[in-house]
Coordinates of C-alpha atoms and ligand atoms in Angstrom, one line a residue:
M1 CA 73.3 95.3 115.3
T2 CA 69.7 96.3 115.5
A3 CA 69.2 98.3 112.4
N4 CA 68.8 102.1 113.2
D5 CA 65.4 102.9 111.2
D6 CA 63.3 102.9 113.9
L7 CA 65.1 104.9 116.6
L8 CA 62.5 107.0 118.8
S9 CA 63.4 109.4 121.8
V10 CA 61.6 109.6 124.8
L11 CA 62.1 112.2 127.9
Y12 CA 60.0 111.7 130.6
T13 CA 60.1 113.5 134.7
S14 CA 59.1 111.7 137.5
T15 CA 59.2 112.1 141.7
A16 CA 61.0 109.7 143.8
R17 CA 58.6 108.3 146.3
S18 CA 61.5 109.0 149.1
P19 CA 64.5 111.2 148.9
F20 CA 67.3 108.7 146.9
G21 CA 70.5 108.1 148.3
D22 CA 73.7 107.8 146.3
D23 CA 74.1 104.0 147.5
E24 CA 70.3 103.5 146.1
L25 CA 71.3 105.6 143.1
A26 CA 74.4 104.0 142.4
E27 CA 72.4 100.3 142.7
L28 CA 70.0 101.8 140.1
L29 CA 72.5 103.3 137.8
T30 CA 74.9 100.0 137.8
R31 CA 72.0 97.9 136.8
S32 CA 70.5 100.2 134.2
R33 CA 73.3 100.5 132.6
A34 CA 74.1 96.7 132.0
S35 CA 70.7 96.1 131.2
N36 CA 70.4 99.2 128.7
E37 CA 73.9 98.0 127.1
R38 CA 72.1 94.8 126.2
H39 CA 69.0 96.5 124.7
E40 CA 71.0 99.1 122.8
L41 CA 69.5 101.8 124.6
T42 CA 71.4 104.9 125.5
G43 CA 70.4 107.9 127.2
M44 CA 70.6 109.9 130.7
L45 CA 69.4 110.2 134.2
L46 CA 69.3 113.7 136.2
Y47 CA 68.8 113.4 139.8
R48 CA 68.1 116.5 141.8
G49 CA 65.7 117.5 144.8
G50 CA 63.7 114.2 144.6
R51 CA 63.2 114.5 140.8
F52 CA 64.3 112.7 138.0
V53 CA 64.8 113.4 134.3
Q54 CA 65.6 110.8 132.0
V55 CA 66.0 110.4 128.7
L56 CA 65.9 106.9 126.9
E57 CA 66.6 106.2 123.0
G58 CA 67.0 103.1 120.5
P59 CA 65.0 100.8 119.0
A60 CA 61.5 102.2 119.5
E61 CA 60.0 98.8 120.7
R62 CA 62.6 98.6 123.2
V63 CA 61.9 101.9 124.5
R64 CA 58.7 101.4 124.8
D65 CA 58.9 98.0 126.4
L66 CA 61.6 99.6 129.2
L67 CA 58.8 102.9 129.8
A68 CA 56.3 100.4 130.7
V69 CA 58.8 98.6 133.1
I70 CA 59.9 101.8 134.9
A71 CA 56.6 103.4 135.0
T72 CA 55.3 100.4 137.4
D73 CA 58.1 100.7 139.6
E74 CA 57.5 102.0 142.9
R75 CA 60.8 104.0 143.7
H76 CA 58.9 106.6 141.8
T77 CA 55.7 108.3 140.8
A78 CA 54.5 111.2 138.9
M79 CA 55.8 109.9 135.7
R80 CA 54.9 111.9 132.7
V81 CA 56.4 111.7 129.2
L82 CA 57.4 115.3 127.8
I83 CA 58.6 114.2 124.9
E84 CA 58.1 111.2 122.5
Q85 CA 59.5 111.2 119.2
P86 CA 61.3 109.7 116.2
I87 CA 64.9 110.5 116.0
E88 CA 67.3 109.9 113.0
R89 CA 70.9 109.7 115.1
R90 CA 71.1 109.2 118.9
E91 CA 71.8 112.3 121.0
F92 CA 73.6 110.1 123.5
A93 CA 75.1 107.6 121.7
D94 CA 78.0 107.0 123.6
W95 CA 76.2 107.0 127.1
T96 CA 74.5 103.7 128.3
M97 CA 73.4 106.2 131.2
G98 CA 75.2 109.5 131.7
Y99 CA 74.2 110.1 135.2
Q100 CA 75.6 113.2 137.2
P101 CA 73.9 113.9 140.5
I102 CA 73.0 117.4 140.7
A103 CA 73.9 119.0 144.3
V104 CA 71.0 121.5 145.2
T105 CA 73.8 123.6 147.2
T106 CA 75.7 123.9 144.4
A107 CA 77.1 127.2 142.8
P108 CA 74.6 128.3 140.6
A109 CA 75.5 127.1 136.8
P110 CA 77.6 129.8 134.6
A111 CA 75.8 132.0 132.0
G112 CA 74.3 130.0 129.5
F113 CA 74.0 126.7 131.3
R114 CA 70.7 125.2 133.0
D115 CA 71.3 123.8 136.4
T116 CA 67.9 123.6 137.1
F117 CA 64.6 121.4 135.6
D118 CA 62.1 122.6 137.7
D119 CA 60.0 124.8 134.8
L120 CA 60.1 121.8 132.1
E121 CA 56.5 120.3 133.0
Q122 CA 55.2 124.1 132.7
S123 CA 56.5 124.6 129.3
G124 CA 53.9 123.2 126.9
D125 CA 56.5 123.5 123.9
P126 CA 58.0 120.1 123.3
S127 CA 61.0 121.8 121.2
A128 CA 61.8 124.1 124.2
T129 CA 61.7 121.1 126.2
L130 CA 64.5 119.3 124.1
R131 CA 66.5 122.3 124.0
A132 CA 66.4 122.3 127.5
A133 CA 67.2 119.1 127.9
R134 CA 70.2 119.2 125.7
E135 CA 71.4 122.4 127.7
L136 CA 70.7 120.1 130.7
S137 CA 72.9 117.2 129.6
L138 CA 75.6 119.6 128.0
W139 CA 75.9 121.0 131.9
F140 CA 76.4 117.9 133.6
R141 CA 79.1 116.7 130.7
V142 CA 80.9 119.5 131.7
R143 CA 80.7 118.9 135.5
E144 CA 81.5 115.4 134.9
R145 CA 84.5 116.6 133.0
R146 CA 85.5 118.7 135.8
A147 CA 85.1 116.1 138.6
Q148 CA 87.3 113.9 136.5
S149 CA 90.0 116.5 136.2
D150 CA 89.5 117.1 139.8
A151 CA 90.1 113.7 141.1
R152 CA 93.5 113.4 138.9
Ligands
LIG1 C1 64.1 107.0 137.6 C2 64.2 105.6 137.1 C3 64.9 105.2 136.0 C4 65.3 103.9 135.4 N1 66.1 104.0 134.2 C5 66.1 102.4 134.0 C6 66.8 102.2 132.9 O1 67.5 103.2 132.4 N2 67.1 100.7 132.4 C7 66.8 99.7 133.4 O2 66.9 98.7 132.7 N3 65.7 100.0 134.5 C8 65.6 101.2 134.8 N4 64.7 101.3 136.2 C9 64.6 100.0 136.4 C10 63.3 99.8 136.1 O3 62.0 100.3 136.7 C11 63.1 98.4 136.8 O4 63.8 98.3 138.1 C12 64.5 97.1 136.3 O5 64.0 97.3 134.8 C13 64.3 95.8 136.5 O6 65.0 95.5 136.1 P1 65.7 93.9 137.0 O7 64.5 93.0 136.5 O8 67.5 93.6 135.9 O9 65.7 94.0 138.4 C14 64.5 102.4 136.2 C15 64.0 102.7 137.5 C16 63.9 104.0 137.9 C17 63.0 104.6 139.0

């Protein structure tokens, strides 16, 4: 195991060059999960209405290396790092890349949950952005659980 004394968390937003279909997203996720697991990287990816929000966390150097690769990925553009901060513990320790496609037509999120990230970039306050990201991840964990129980 890598020492956990230099964990870094980065949150960025970006815009798909052209809308991602389910197959394209599935392929991106399959590859990312396998690679992230090998590199001890965790995080989450949200995609909605042509926009991505990704949190990546892990050993600082590996996070930075991957970000440099992702930044040159031609499938998206306008990448903006909104948060980059050292962390004590992983927020997404159990995920090599949690993902939930959020249908635009879906019913509004219940009170207390955020279901959009359109305003994230407008907020100049990193802690507000982090809070928003946490709310988002919580919301899609709930949805994931619901989808799993629906499938049963
Ligand atoms: C929005 C977005 C998020 C991505 N996230 C990851 C990721 O978490 N891990 C990863 O390995 N690649 C990720 N990629 C893919 C990388 O940009 C790059 O294509 C990949 O690392 C190259 O892997 P390969 O050399 O195995 O093809 C992402 C790409 C995009 C557009």
